Structures are given as C-alpha cells and as structure tokens.
PDB file of C-alpha atoms in Angstrom:
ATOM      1  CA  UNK A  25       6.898  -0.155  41.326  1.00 39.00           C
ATOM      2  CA  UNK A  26       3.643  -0.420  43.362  1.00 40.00           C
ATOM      3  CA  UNK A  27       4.448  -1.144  47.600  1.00 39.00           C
ATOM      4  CA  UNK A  28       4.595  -4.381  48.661  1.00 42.00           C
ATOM      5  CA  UNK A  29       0.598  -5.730  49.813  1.00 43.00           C
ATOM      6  CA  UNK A  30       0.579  -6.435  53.047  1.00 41.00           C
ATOM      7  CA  UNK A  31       0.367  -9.907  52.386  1.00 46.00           C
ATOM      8  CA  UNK A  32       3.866  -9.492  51.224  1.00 49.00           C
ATOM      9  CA  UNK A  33       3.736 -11.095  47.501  1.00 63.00           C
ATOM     10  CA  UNK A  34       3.012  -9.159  44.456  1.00 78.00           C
ATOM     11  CA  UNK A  35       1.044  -9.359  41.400  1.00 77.00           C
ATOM     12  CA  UNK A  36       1.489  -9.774  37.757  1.00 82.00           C
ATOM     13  CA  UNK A  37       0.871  -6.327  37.468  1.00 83.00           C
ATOM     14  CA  UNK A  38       3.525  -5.238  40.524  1.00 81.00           C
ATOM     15  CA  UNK A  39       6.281  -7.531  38.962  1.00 85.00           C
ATOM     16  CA  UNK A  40       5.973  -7.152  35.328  1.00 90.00           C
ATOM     17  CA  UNK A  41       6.405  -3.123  33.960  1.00 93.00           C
ATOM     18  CA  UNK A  42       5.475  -2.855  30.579  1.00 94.00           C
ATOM     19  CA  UNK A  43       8.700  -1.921  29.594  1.00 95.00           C
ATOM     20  CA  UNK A  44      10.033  -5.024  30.129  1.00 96.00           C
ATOM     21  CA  UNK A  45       7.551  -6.851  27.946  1.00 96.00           C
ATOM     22  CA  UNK A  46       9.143  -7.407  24.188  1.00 97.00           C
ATOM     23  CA  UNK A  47       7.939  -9.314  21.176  1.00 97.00           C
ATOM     24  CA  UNK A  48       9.671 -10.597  18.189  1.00 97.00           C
ATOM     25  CA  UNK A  49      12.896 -10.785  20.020  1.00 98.00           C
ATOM     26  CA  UNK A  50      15.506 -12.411  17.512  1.00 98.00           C
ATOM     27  CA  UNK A  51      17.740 -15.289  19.513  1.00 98.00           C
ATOM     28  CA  UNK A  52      20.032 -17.714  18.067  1.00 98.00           C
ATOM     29  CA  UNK A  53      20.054 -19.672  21.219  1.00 98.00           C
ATOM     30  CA  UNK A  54      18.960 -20.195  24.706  1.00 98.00           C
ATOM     31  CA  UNK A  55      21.997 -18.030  26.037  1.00 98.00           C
ATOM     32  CA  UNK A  56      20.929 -15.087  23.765  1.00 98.00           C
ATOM     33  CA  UNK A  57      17.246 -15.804  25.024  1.00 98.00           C
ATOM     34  CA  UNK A  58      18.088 -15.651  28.538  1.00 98.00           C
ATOM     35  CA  UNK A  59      19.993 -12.694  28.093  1.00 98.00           C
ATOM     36  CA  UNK A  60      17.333 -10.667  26.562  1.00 98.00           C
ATOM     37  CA  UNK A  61      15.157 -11.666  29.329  1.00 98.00           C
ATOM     38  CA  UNK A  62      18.178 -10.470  31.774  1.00 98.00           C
ATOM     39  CA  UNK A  63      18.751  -7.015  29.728  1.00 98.00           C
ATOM     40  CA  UNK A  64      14.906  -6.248  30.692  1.00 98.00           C
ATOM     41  CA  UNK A  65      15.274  -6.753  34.445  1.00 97.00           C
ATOM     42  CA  UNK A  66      18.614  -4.657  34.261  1.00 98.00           C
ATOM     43  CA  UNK A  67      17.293  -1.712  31.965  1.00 97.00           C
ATOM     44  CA  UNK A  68      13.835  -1.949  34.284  1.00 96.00           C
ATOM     45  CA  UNK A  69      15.925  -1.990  37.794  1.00 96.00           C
ATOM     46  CA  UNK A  70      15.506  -5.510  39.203  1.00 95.00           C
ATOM     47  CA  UNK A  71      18.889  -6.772  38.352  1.00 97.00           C
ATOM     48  CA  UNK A  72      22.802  -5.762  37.669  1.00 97.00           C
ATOM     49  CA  UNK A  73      24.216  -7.547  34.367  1.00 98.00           C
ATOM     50  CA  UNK A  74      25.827 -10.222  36.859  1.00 98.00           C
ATOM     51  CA  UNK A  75      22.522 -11.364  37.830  1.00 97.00           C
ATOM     52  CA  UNK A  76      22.144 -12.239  34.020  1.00 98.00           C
ATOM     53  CA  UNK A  77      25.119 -14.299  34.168  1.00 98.00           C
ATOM     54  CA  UNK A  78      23.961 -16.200  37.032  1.00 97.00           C
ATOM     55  CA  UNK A  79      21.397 -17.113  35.084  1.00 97.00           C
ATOM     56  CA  UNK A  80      23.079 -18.148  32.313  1.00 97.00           C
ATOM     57  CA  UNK A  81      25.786 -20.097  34.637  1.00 97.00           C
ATOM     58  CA  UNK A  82      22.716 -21.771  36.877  1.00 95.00           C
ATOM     59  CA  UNK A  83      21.543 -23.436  33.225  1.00 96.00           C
ATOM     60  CA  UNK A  84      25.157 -24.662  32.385  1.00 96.00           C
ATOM     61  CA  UNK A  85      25.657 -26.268  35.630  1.00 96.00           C
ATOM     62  CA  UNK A  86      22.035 -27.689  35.939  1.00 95.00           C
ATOM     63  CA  UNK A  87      20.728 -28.189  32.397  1.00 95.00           C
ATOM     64  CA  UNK A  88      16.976 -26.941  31.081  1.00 96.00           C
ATOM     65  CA  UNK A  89      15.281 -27.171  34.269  1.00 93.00           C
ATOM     66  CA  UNK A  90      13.474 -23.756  33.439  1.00 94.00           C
ATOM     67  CA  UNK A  91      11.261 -25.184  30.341  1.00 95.00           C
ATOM     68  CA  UNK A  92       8.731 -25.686  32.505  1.00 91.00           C
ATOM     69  CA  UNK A  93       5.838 -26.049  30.524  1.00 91.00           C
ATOM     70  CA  UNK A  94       6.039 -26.718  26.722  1.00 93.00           C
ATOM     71  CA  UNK A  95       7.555 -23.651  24.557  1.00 94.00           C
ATOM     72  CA  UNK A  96       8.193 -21.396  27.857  1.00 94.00           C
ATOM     73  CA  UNK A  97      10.763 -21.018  30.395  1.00 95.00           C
ATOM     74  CA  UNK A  98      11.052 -19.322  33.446  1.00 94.00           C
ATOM     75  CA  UNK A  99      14.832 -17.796  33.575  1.00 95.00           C
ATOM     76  CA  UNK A 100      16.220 -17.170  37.225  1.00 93.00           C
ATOM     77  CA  UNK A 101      19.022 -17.441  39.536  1.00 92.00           C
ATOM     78  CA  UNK A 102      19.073 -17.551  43.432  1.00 88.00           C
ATOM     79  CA  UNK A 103      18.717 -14.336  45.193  1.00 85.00           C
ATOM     80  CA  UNK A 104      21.828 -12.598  45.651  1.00 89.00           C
ATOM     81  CA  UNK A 105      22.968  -8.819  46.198  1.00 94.00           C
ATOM     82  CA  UNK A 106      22.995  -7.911  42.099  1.00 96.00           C
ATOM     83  CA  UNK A 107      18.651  -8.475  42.949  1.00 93.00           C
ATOM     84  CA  UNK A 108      17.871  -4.865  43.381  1.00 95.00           C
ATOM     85  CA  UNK A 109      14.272  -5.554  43.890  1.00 92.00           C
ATOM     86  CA  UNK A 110      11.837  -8.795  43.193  1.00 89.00           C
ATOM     87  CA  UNK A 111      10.880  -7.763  39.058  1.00 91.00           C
ATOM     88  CA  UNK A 112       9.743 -10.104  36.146  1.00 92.00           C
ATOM     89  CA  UNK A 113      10.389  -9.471  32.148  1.00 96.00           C
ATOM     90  CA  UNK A 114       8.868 -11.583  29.734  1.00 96.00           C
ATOM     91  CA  UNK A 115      10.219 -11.975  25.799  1.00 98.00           C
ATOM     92  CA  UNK A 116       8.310 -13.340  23.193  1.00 98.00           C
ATOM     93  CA  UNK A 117      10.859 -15.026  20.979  1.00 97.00           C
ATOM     94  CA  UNK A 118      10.594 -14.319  16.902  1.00 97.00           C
ATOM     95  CA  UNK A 119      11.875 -18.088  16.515  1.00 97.00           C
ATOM     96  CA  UNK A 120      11.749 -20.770  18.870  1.00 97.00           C
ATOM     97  CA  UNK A 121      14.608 -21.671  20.314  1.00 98.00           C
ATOM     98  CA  UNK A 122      16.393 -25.384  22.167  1.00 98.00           C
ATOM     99  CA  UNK A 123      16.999 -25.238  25.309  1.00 98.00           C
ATOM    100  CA  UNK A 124      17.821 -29.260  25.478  1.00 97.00           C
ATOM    101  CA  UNK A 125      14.423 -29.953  27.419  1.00 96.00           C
ATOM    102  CA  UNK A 126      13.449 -33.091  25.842  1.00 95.00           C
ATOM    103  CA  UNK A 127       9.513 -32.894  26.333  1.00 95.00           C
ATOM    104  CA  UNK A 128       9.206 -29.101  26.833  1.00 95.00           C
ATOM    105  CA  UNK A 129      11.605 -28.131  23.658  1.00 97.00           C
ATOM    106  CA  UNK A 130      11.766 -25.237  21.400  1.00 97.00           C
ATOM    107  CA  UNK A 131      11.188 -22.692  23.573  1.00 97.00           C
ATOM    108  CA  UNK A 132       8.776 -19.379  22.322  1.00 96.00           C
ATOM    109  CA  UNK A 133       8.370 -17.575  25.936  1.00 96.00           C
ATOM    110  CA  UNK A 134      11.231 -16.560  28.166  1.00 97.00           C
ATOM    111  CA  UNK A 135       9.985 -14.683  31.833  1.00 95.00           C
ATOM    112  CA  UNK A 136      12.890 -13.179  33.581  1.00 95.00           C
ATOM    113  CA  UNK A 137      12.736 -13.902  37.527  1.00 92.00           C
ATOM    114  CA  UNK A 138      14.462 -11.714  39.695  1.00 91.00           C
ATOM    115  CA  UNK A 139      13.362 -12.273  43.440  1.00 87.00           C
ATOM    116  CA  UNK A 140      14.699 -10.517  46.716  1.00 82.00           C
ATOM    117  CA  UNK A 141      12.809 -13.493  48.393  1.00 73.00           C
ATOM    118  CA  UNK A 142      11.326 -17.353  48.510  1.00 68.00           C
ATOM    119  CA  UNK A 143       7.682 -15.699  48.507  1.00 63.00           C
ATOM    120  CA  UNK A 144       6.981 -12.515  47.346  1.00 60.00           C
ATOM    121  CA  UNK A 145       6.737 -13.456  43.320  1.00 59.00           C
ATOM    122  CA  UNK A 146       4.283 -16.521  43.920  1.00 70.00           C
ATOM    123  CA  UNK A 147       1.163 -14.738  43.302  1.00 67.00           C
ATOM    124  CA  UNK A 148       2.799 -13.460  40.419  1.00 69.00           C
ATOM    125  CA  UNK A 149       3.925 -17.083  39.348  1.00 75.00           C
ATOM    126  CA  UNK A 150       0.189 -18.171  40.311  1.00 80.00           C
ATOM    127  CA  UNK A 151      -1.375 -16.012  37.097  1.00 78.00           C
ATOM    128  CA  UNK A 152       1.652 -16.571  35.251  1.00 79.00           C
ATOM    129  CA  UNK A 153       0.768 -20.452  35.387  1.00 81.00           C
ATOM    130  CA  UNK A 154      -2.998 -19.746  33.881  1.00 79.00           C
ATOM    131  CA  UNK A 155      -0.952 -18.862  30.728  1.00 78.00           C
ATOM    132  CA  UNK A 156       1.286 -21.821  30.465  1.00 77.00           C
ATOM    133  CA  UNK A 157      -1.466 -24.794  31.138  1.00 78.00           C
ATOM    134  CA  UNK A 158      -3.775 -23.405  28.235  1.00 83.00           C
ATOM    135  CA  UNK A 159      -2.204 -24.044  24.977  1.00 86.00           C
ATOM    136  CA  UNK A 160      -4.645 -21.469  23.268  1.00 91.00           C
ATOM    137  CA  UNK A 161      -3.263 -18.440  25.782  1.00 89.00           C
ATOM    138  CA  UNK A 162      -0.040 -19.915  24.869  1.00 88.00           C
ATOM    139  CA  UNK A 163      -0.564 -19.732  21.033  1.00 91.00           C
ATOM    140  CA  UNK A 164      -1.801 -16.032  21.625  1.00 93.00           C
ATOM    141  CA  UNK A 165       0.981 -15.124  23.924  1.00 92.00           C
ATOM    142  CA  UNK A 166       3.498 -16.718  21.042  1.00 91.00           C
ATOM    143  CA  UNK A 167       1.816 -15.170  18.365  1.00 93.00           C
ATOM    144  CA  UNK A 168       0.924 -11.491  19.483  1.00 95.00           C
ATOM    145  CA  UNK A 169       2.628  -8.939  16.952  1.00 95.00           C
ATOM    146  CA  UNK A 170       3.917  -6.698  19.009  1.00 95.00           C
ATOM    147  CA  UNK A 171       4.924  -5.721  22.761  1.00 95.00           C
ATOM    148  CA  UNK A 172       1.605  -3.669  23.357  1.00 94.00           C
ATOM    149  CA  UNK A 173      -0.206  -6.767  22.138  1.00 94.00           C
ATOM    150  CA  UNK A 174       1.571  -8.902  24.674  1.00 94.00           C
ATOM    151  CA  UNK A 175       1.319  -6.734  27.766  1.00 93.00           C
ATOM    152  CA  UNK A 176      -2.487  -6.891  27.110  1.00 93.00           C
ATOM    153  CA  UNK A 177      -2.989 -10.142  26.627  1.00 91.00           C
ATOM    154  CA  UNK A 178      -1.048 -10.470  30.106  1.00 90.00           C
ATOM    155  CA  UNK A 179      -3.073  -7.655  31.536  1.00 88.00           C
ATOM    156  CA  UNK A 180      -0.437  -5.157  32.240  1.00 88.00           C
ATOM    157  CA  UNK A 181      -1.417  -2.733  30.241  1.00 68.00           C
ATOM    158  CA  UNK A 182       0.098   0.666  30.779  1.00 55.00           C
ATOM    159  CA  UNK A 183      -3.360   2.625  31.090  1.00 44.00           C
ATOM    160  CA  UNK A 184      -4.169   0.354  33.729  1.00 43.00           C
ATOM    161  CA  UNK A 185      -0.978   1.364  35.679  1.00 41.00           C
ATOM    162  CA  UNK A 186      -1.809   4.641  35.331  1.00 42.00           C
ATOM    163  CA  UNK A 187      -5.265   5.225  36.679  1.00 38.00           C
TER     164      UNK A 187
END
C-alpha cells in the first residue's frame, strides 16, 4: 500500500489493490454479497474475518442503508481494532441480489469499506461516486467480464501500480 499523502486521505488507487477487485461473483443473498466483499479486505490485509461480521451485524440491526445509489452498495462497519489499515474491495455480482432497499434494489456492485478513520477514504469515496451517478459507468462496471476488465474501468490497473 502506497504512504499516506500528506493531506492524509487516499485515492482510489491507494485503497483499492487489484487483488481485491472480482467479477462474476456468485451470491445467493446480500449476506453472501457482503461477505465476499469482506473475504477481499481480509485476504488483501485491511480487515480480520470479525470485521466481516460487523458488517453483516451493522445491516441486521440497521436495515439496507448501504444501497446507496441504485444496484450498488457500499458495505462497512465502524472502525474498530479487527481494521488493520483503511482498504476498499469491490465485487461485481454475477446476479443481482435484494438487499430490501426499496428504491435502490437488486444490488450488482458491492465496495468493501474498511477505514482506520472518519477521513482518510473520502477522496477515495469522491471518484468512487463518479461511478455510481452515471448509469452508463454503472452498466459497464456491472457488465465487465472479468476482474482485469473491472480494475480498468476503475483505473487501478496493475501496470499502473507498478511504474
């Protein structure tokens, strides 16, 4: 992971390792969709498995506040000690799932938020957003065929990382 700019918030790019970009994920529900969005953070090193199940337990108590924008839901919990360090995933779902949103339901895009803090993931959120407001990067981001596909389409790709 790249060092924190010095305004303190990271990019896209910082939060969002290609490895944790996957497409066609299969999900029979909203749990199983969150939880593919948690395994990322955990197998990339933001998150234990409990911070999964905060997730998961935040939506039970609360209901689908995370469909935030039609077909795509932004899966956190509040920061706690099973954060390891502020990281993003993002799934691509092969079938839309319910979440129980009634104007934002089925969702297609689940981003994993795991943040140390209350600010350093907004800039990320801030390009996120471009995606969710423009139906046509949404239909690209829903329909992209593979993970490679998607991490391009969110400019992440891995050649960039590396130069």
């Amino acid at each position: 992971m790249a060092e924190s700019p010095s305004n303190g918030e990271f990019s896209l790019a910082n939060l969002l390792p290609v490895e944790a970009v996957a497409a066609k994920v299969e999900a029979a529900d909203w749990r199983e969709a969150v939880t593919a969005s948690g395994d990322l953070l955990v197998s990339t090193g933001s998150t234990t498995p409990q911070y999964t199940q905060q997730m998961i337990a935040a939506l039970e108590r609360l209901g689908p506040y995370i469909v935030v924008a039609p077909g795509f839901a932004l899966a956190h919990a509040q920061a706690s000690d099973d954060v390891l360090r502020t990281g993003m995933s993002f799934v691509q779902l092969a079938e839309p799932v319910a979440f129980g949103h009634k104007k934002n339901d089925p969702v297609r895009i689940v981003v994993g938020l795991a943040s140390k803090d209350h600010s350093a993931h907004m800039a990320a959120l801030k390009e996120l957003s471009q995606f969710m407001v423009s139906k046509e990067k949404m239909d690209e981001l829903a329909s992209a065929e593979s993970s490679e596909a998607l991490a391009e389409l969110l400019g992440i790709n891995k050649q960039e990382r590396e130069s």
